[in-house]
């Protein structure tokens, strides 16, 4: 299918033709580990790359391929790769871009396990990193060294909801020939498309909005054909964190409703932000589409709407934040995000517990900060639950 259709249509139709599969409306699940060759010569030709065709599902699988084609199209990239988790995608990309003694610049705040991976790369392979708020070009330029090969950005940053100006970062990086990698998990391609702003690789924890139903762990990377082919041949194939055909099918099913789900997540989140801002027991609310957000001007430049995630601080400390969670009746206490159910978590003791306290504070993760992933329920029910819990603090 041509890519001249609108996003809401591409998300449903792109990357699959029913005529190729006996008219099956849904992409078939090719639940097979391997593919047979008709002759020894055919096997030889496939391994030599002289004949197109499948070999073994760690190298490629038709169900997984359909997902990869769709994701490449939605992010506006040439090619995509699917992985068994978001972290498998992050590690495959970072390990592919770097070698010993290289240097990475990272946004001031990343998902806890990405932080853990950066420590691992430093301790075991001498790949160093610096965190950078990326508020100005100068700040970024000061950290660039001859060994800098990658700028790694989360925006909105998990869980502080600060934003990074992607076009500014991409422009600086281009001058030095440095690759910009963006974790686009919080936005999904429906709300933000980093490649169109000049960034080089997009990563997703597809566990979140891409799947959308809280039933699969998966990752995606999107970029140029050349970069994706290199990753496919090395840190995907040889490290091996590939996606299973069934999980690819779950994502293909989930992603069809991405556009409608994202609109509802945003509608609900906007209502909840309004209410939270008025509540006397709430100290601060962080939501990109809120006019009072510190990075509202960046939001206007690069995001379509504010998304389904809100962070807020309650009056008090860790004990108050935990008390709020324990009073909730409808909203589940759980890490992860982007699901149909509203989920809430306490970053300091959960997703970012691995980050040392002084680094956490520098990132802006206080002990009273909570991250709410607003689901698809009636917003009034979500608010009533939050309000009764807040009123008991
Ligand atoms: C922003 C972000 N990136 C990456 C990941 C890792 O994804 P996964 O849990 O699918 O490995 C997460 C998980 O929560 C995340 O929130």
Coordinates of C-alpha atoms and ligand atoms in Angstrom, one line a residue:
X1 CA 0.0 0.0 0.0
X2 CA 1.2 3.5 -0.9
X3 CA 2.3 5.7 2.0
X4 CA 0.3 8.7 0.7
X5 CA -2.6 7.7 2.9
X6 CA -3.3 9.3 6.3
X7 CA -1.8 8.0 9.6
X8 CA -5.1 6.6 10.8
X9 CA -5.4 4.6 7.6
X10 CA -1.8 3.4 7.4
X11 CA -1.9 2.2 11.0
X12 CA -4.6 -0.3 9.9
X13 CA -3.6 -1.2 6.3
X14 CA 0.1 -0.7 5.7
X15 CA 2.5 -3.6 5.3
X16 CA 0.0 -6.3 4.5
X17 CA -1.9 -7.4 1.5
X18 CA -4.7 -9.9 2.1
X19 CA -4.2 -11.2 -1.5
X20 CA -0.9 -12.7 -0.4
X21 CA -2.5 -14.8 2.2
X22 CA -5.7 -16.5 0.9
X23 CA -7.7 -13.4 1.7
X24 CA -7.1 -13.6 5.4
X25 CA -8.0 -10.2 6.9
X26 CA -5.8 -10.7 9.9
X27 CA -2.0 -11.3 9.3
X28 CA -1.4 -15.0 9.7
X29 CA 0.8 -16.1 12.6
X30 CA 3.8 -17.9 11.1
X31 CA 4.5 -19.9 14.3
X32 CA 7.6 -21.6 13.0
X33 CA 11.2 -21.7 14.1
X34 CA 12.6 -22.5 10.7
X35 CA 11.9 -22.6 6.9
X36 CA 12.6 -25.5 4.7
X37 CA 14.7 -25.3 1.5
X38 CA 13.7 -27.3 -1.6
X39 CA 17.3 -28.1 -2.5
X40 CA 20.7 -27.8 -0.9
X41 CA 21.5 -25.2 -3.5
X42 CA 18.6 -23.1 -2.5
X43 CA 19.8 -23.2 1.1
X44 CA 23.2 -22.1 0.0
X45 CA 21.8 -19.2 -2.1
X46 CA 19.7 -18.0 0.8
X47 CA 22.6 -18.0 3.2
X48 CA 24.7 -16.2 0.6
X49 CA 22.0 -13.6 0.2
X50 CA 21.7 -14.4 -3.5
X51 CA 18.0 -15.5 -3.2
X52 CA 15.3 -13.7 -1.2
X53 CA 13.5 -15.9 1.3
X54 CA 13.2 -16.9 4.9
X55 CA 15.8 -19.1 6.6
X56 CA 15.2 -19.2 10.4
X57 CA 12.9 -17.1 12.6
X58 CA 15.7 -15.4 14.5
X59 CA 16.8 -13.9 11.2
X60 CA 13.4 -13.0 9.9
X61 CA 9.8 -14.2 10.1
X62 CA 6.8 -13.1 7.9
X63 CA 4.5 -12.1 10.8
X64 CA 7.3 -10.1 12.4
X65 CA 8.2 -8.6 9.1
X66 CA 4.6 -7.3 8.6
X67 CA 4.9 -5.5 12.0
X68 CA 8.4 -4.1 11.0
X69 CA 7.0 -2.7 7.8
X70 CA 4.1 -1.0 9.5
X71 CA 6.3 0.6 12.2
X72 CA 8.8 1.9 9.6
X73 CA 6.0 3.5 7.8
X74 CA 4.4 5.0 10.9
X75 CA 7.7 6.6 12.1
X76 CA 8.6 7.7 8.5
X77 CA 11.7 5.6 8.4
X78 CA 13.2 3.3 5.7
X79 CA 13.3 0.1 7.9
X80 CA 12.4 -1.2 11.3
X81 CA 13.4 -4.1 13.5
X82 CA 11.3 -5.8 16.2
X83 CA 12.7 -7.1 19.4
X84 CA 11.7 -9.2 22.4
X85 CA 11.5 -6.1 24.7
X86 CA 12.1 -2.4 24.6
X87 CA 15.4 -3.0 26.4
X88 CA 16.5 -5.5 23.8
X89 CA 15.9 -2.7 21.2
X90 CA 17.8 -0.1 23.3
X91 CA 20.7 -2.5 23.9
X92 CA 20.9 -3.7 20.3
X93 CA 21.0 -0.1 19.1
X94 CA 23.5 1.2 21.6
X95 CA 25.8 -1.8 21.2
X96 CA 25.7 -1.5 17.5
X97 CA 26.6 2.2 17.5
X98 CA 29.4 2.0 20.0
X99 CA 32.8 0.3 20.6
X100 CA 35.2 0.4 23.6
X101 CA 36.2 3.9 24.6
X102 CA 33.4 5.7 22.8
X103 CA 31.2 8.2 24.5
X104 CA 27.4 8.7 24.7
X105 CA 25.6 11.9 25.7
X106 CA 22.2 11.2 27.3
X107 CA 19.2 13.3 28.3
X108 CA 19.1 14.3 32.0
X109 CA 16.7 11.5 32.8
X110 CA 16.0 8.2 31.2
X111 CA 14.1 5.0 32.0
X112 CA 15.8 3.2 35.0
X113 CA 16.9 0.1 33.0
X114 CA 18.4 2.4 30.2
X115 CA 20.3 4.1 33.0
X116 CA 21.4 0.6 34.2
X117 CA 22.5 -0.3 30.7
X118 CA 24.6 2.8 30.4
X119 CA 26.4 1.9 33.7
X120 CA 27.0 -1.6 32.4
X121 CA 28.5 -0.3 29.1
X122 CA 30.7 1.9 31.1
X123 CA 31.9 -0.6 33.7
X124 CA 32.4 -3.6 31.3
X125 CA 33.2 -2.0 28.0
X126 CA 34.6 1.4 28.8
X127 CA 31.9 3.2 26.9
X128 CA 31.4 6.4 28.9
X129 CA 28.5 8.7 29.1
X130 CA 27.5 12.2 30.3
X131 CA 24.0 13.3 31.2
X132 CA 22.9 16.7 29.7
X133 CA 19.8 18.7 30.3
X134 CA 20.0 19.7 26.6
X135 CA 18.3 23.1 27.3
X136 CA 20.8 24.9 25.1
X137 CA 23.1 24.2 22.1
X138 CA 26.1 25.4 24.2
X139 CA 25.4 22.8 26.9
X140 CA 25.4 20.1 24.3
X141 CA 28.5 21.3 22.4
X142 CA 30.5 21.5 25.6
X143 CA 30.1 17.8 26.2
X144 CA 30.9 16.6 22.6
X145 CA 34.3 14.9 22.3
X146 CA 36.0 13.2 19.4
X147 CA 34.8 9.9 20.8
X148 CA 31.2 10.9 21.1
X149 CA 29.2 8.7 18.7
X150 CA 25.6 8.9 20.0
X151 CA 23.2 11.3 21.6
X152 CA 20.5 9.4 23.4
X153 CA 17.2 11.3 24.1
X154 CA 14.0 10.5 25.9
X155 CA 11.3 13.2 25.4
X156 CA 9.1 13.5 27.3
X157 CA 11.6 12.3 29.9
X158 CA 10.4 9.4 32.0
X159 CA 9.1 10.2 34.6
X160 CA 9.6 14.0 35.0
X161 CA 7.9 14.9 31.7
X162 CA 10.6 17.5 30.8
X163 CA 11.0 17.9 27.1
X164 CA 14.0 18.1 24.8
X165 CA 14.0 20.1 21.6
X166 CA 14.7 17.3 19.1
X167 CA 15.3 19.6 16.1
X168 CA 17.9 21.6 18.1
X169 CA 19.7 18.4 19.2
X170 CA 19.6 16.9 15.6
X171 CA 21.0 20.1 14.1
X172 CA 24.0 20.2 16.5
X173 CA 24.6 16.4 16.1
X174 CA 24.6 16.7 12.3
X175 CA 27.5 19.2 12.5
X176 CA 29.6 16.6 14.2
X177 CA 28.3 13.5 12.4
X178 CA 26.9 12.1 15.7
X179 CA 23.8 9.8 15.6
X180 CA 20.7 10.9 17.5
X181 CA 18.7 8.1 19.1
X182 CA 15.2 8.9 20.5
X183 CA 13.1 6.8 22.8
X184 CA 9.7 7.6 21.5
X185 CA 7.8 5.3 23.8
X186 CA 5.8 8.0 25.7
X187 CA 4.4 9.6 22.5
X188 CA 4.1 6.8 19.9
X189 CA 4.4 7.9 16.3
X190 CA 0.9 9.3 16.5
X191 CA 2.1 12.2 18.7
X192 CA 5.7 12.7 17.7
X193 CA 7.9 11.7 14.8
X194 CA 11.6 12.3 15.6
X195 CA 12.9 11.1 12.2
X196 CA 11.0 14.0 10.5
X197 CA 12.9 16.4 12.9
X198 CA 16.3 15.1 11.8
X199 CA 17.0 12.4 14.3
X200 CA 18.5 9.1 13.1
X201 CA 17.0 6.2 15.1
X202 CA 13.7 5.9 17.0
X203 CA 13.2 3.3 19.7
X204 CA 10.0 2.0 21.3
X205 CA 9.1 0.0 24.2
X206 CA 6.3 -1.5 22.1
X207 CA 5.0 -3.0 25.3
X208 CA 3.3 0.4 25.9
X209 CA 1.2 2.3 23.4
X210 CA 2.1 0.3 20.3
X211 CA 0.6 -2.9 21.9
X212 CA -1.8 -0.9 24.0
X213 CA -3.4 -3.7 26.0
X214 CA -0.8 -4.7 28.6
X215 CA -0.4 -8.2 27.2
X216 CA 3.0 -8.2 25.5
X217 CA 6.6 -7.2 26.1
X218 CA 8.3 -6.0 22.9
X219 CA 10.6 -3.4 21.3
X220 CA 11.0 -1.6 18.0
X221 CA 13.9 0.3 16.4
X222 CA 13.4 2.4 13.2
X223 CA 16.0 4.1 11.0
X224 CA 17.7 4.0 7.7
X225 CA 17.9 0.7 5.8
X226 CA 21.7 0.7 6.1
X227 CA 21.6 1.1 9.9
X228 CA 18.8 -1.4 10.5
X229 CA 20.6 -4.0 8.2
X230 CA 23.8 -3.6 10.2
X231 CA 21.9 -4.1 13.5
X232 CA 19.9 -7.0 12.1
X233 CA 23.2 -8.7 11.1
X234 CA 25.0 -8.1 14.4
X235 CA 23.4 -7.1 17.7
X236 CA 20.0 -8.4 16.8
X237 CA 21.0 -11.7 15.1
X238 CA 23.9 -12.6 17.3
X239 CA 22.7 -11.3 20.6
X240 CA 19.3 -12.7 19.7
X241 CA 16.6 -10.7 21.4
X242 CA 14.1 -11.2 18.6
X243 CA 10.3 -10.9 18.8
X244 CA 8.1 -14.1 18.6
X245 CA 5.6 -14.4 15.8
X246 CA 2.7 -14.5 18.3
X247 CA 3.8 -11.4 20.1
X248 CA 4.2 -9.7 16.7
X249 CA 0.6 -10.6 15.9
X250 CA -0.5 -9.1 19.3
X251 CA 1.2 -5.9 18.4
X252 CA -0.3 -5.9 14.8
X253 CA -3.7 -6.3 16.4
X254 CA -3.1 -3.6 19.0
X255 CA -1.5 -1.0 16.8
X256 CA -4.5 -0.9 14.5
X257 CA -6.3 1.2 17.1
X258 CA -3.3 3.4 17.9
X259 CA -4.8 6.6 16.5
X260 CA -8.2 6.3 18.3
X261 CA -6.6 5.1 21.5
X262 CA -4.1 8.0 21.6
X263 CA -6.9 10.6 21.1
X264 CA -8.8 9.1 24.1
X265 CA -5.7 8.9 26.3
X266 CA -5.1 12.6 25.6
X267 CA -8.7 13.6 26.1
X268 CA -8.7 11.8 29.5
X269 CA -5.3 13.1 30.5
X270 CA -6.3 16.7 29.8
X271 CA -9.4 16.4 32.1
X272 CA -7.3 14.8 34.9
X273 CA -4.7 17.5 34.7
X274 CA -7.3 20.2 35.1
X275 CA -8.6 18.5 38.2
X276 CA -5.2 17.7 39.7
X277 CA -4.1 21.3 39.4
X278 CA -7.1 22.4 41.5
X279 CA -6.6 19.9 44.3
X280 CA -5.1 21.3 47.5
X281 CA -3.1 18.2 48.3
X282 CA -1.3 18.3 44.9
X283 CA 1.9 20.3 44.9
X284 CA 2.9 20.2 41.2
X285 CA 1.5 18.7 38.0
X286 CA 3.7 17.9 35.0
X287 CA 2.0 17.5 31.6
X288 CA 3.5 18.7 28.3
X289 CA 0.3 20.2 26.9
X290 CA -0.4 22.2 30.0
X291 CA 0.3 25.9 29.2
X292 CA 2.1 26.2 32.6
X293 CA 4.5 23.4 31.7
X294 CA 8.1 24.6 31.7
X295 CA 8.7 23.2 28.2
X296 CA 5.4 24.2 26.6
X297 CA 7.1 26.0 23.7
X298 CA 9.0 22.8 22.8
X299 CA 5.7 20.8 23.1
X300 CA 4.1 23.2 20.6
X301 CA 7.0 22.6 18.2
X302 CA 7.1 18.8 18.2
X303 CA 4.1 17.1 19.7
X304 CA 0.6 16.8 18.3
X305 CA -1.0 16.4 21.8
X306 CA 0.1 15.9 25.4
X307 CA -0.1 12.1 25.6
X308 CA -1.5 9.9 28.3
X309 CA 1.1 10.3 31.0
X310 CA 1.0 12.8 33.8
X311 CA 3.4 13.2 36.7
X312 CA 2.5 15.0 39.9
X313 CA 3.8 15.6 43.3
X314 CA 1.6 15.4 46.4
X315 CA 2.2 17.6 49.4
X316 CA 4.4 15.6 51.7
X317 CA 7.1 13.0 51.2
X318 CA 7.4 9.3 50.2
X319 CA 4.9 8.3 52.9
X320 CA 2.2 10.6 51.5
X321 CA 2.8 9.3 48.0
X322 CA 2.6 5.7 49.1
X323 CA -0.5 6.4 51.2
X324 CA -2.2 7.8 48.1
X325 CA -1.5 4.6 46.1
X326 CA -2.8 2.4 48.9
X327 CA -6.1 4.3 49.0
X328 CA -6.9 3.7 45.3
X329 CA -9.7 1.4 44.3
X330 CA -10.0 1.5 40.5
X331 CA -6.5 2.6 39.4
X332 CA -4.0 -0.2 39.6
X333 CA -0.6 0.2 41.2
X334 CA 1.7 -1.0 38.5
X335 CA 4.7 0.0 36.4
X336 CA 4.3 0.1 32.6
X337 CA 2.1 2.5 30.8
X338 CA 0.0 3.0 27.7
X339 CA -2.5 0.3 28.6
X340 CA -6.3 0.5 28.5
X341 CA -6.3 0.5 32.4
X342 CA -5.1 3.5 34.3
X343 CA -1.9 2.6 36.1
X344 CA 0.1 4.5 38.7
X345 CA 3.6 4.0 40.1
X346 CA 6.1 5.6 42.4
X347 CA 9.3 6.2 40.4
X348 CA 11.7 6.7 43.3
X349 CA 10.9 3.2 44.7
X350 CA 9.9 1.5 41.4
X351 CA 11.0 2.3 37.8
X352 CA 13.9 4.5 39.0
X353 CA 14.9 2.7 42.2
X354 CA 18.1 1.6 40.5
X355 CA 19.2 5.2 40.0
X356 CA 21.2 6.4 43.0
X357 CA 19.3 9.0 45.2
X358 CA 21.6 11.9 44.4
X359 CA 21.3 11.3 40.6
X360 CA 17.5 10.9 41.0
X361 CA 17.3 14.2 42.7
X362 CA 19.4 15.8 39.9
X363 CA 17.0 14.3 37.3
X364 CA 14.0 15.9 39.2
X365 CA 12.6 12.7 40.7
X366 CA 11.5 13.6 44.2
X367 CA 10.1 11.1 46.7
X368 CA 6.6 12.6 46.4
X369 CA 6.5 12.2 42.6
X370 CA 3.9 9.8 41.1
X371 CA 3.5 8.8 37.5
X372 CA 0.0 8.2 36.2
X373 CA -0.6 6.4 33.0
X374 CA -4.2 7.5 32.1
X375 CA -6.2 4.7 30.6
X376 CA -9.3 4.6 28.4
X377 CA -11.9 4.4 31.2
X378 CA -14.5 7.2 31.7
X379 CA -12.3 10.1 32.9
X380 CA -14.9 10.9 35.6
X381 CA -14.3 7.4 37.2
X382 CA -10.5 7.9 37.1
X383 CA -10.8 11.3 38.7
X384 CA -13.3 10.1 41.4
X385 CA -10.9 7.4 42.4
X386 CA -7.9 9.8 42.5
X387 CA -9.9 12.4 44.4
X388 CA -11.1 10.1 47.1
X389 CA -7.5 8.9 47.6
X390 CA -6.2 12.4 47.7
X391 CA -8.9 13.5 50.2
X392 CA -7.6 10.9 52.6
X393 CA -4.0 12.2 52.7
Ligands
LIG1 C1 10.6 5.1 28.2 C2 10.9 3.6 28.2 N1 11.9 3.1 27.4 C3 12.2 1.8 27.5 C4 11.5 0.9 28.3 C5 11.9 -0.5 28.3 O1 10.9 -1.3 27.7 P1 10.6 -2.8 28.0 O2 10.0 -2.9 29.4 O3 9.6 -3.2 26.9 O4 11.8 -3.6 27.9 C6 10.5 1.4 29.2 C7 9.8 0.5 30.1 O5 9.1 0.9 30.9 C8 10.2 2.8 29.1 O6 9.3 3.3 29.9

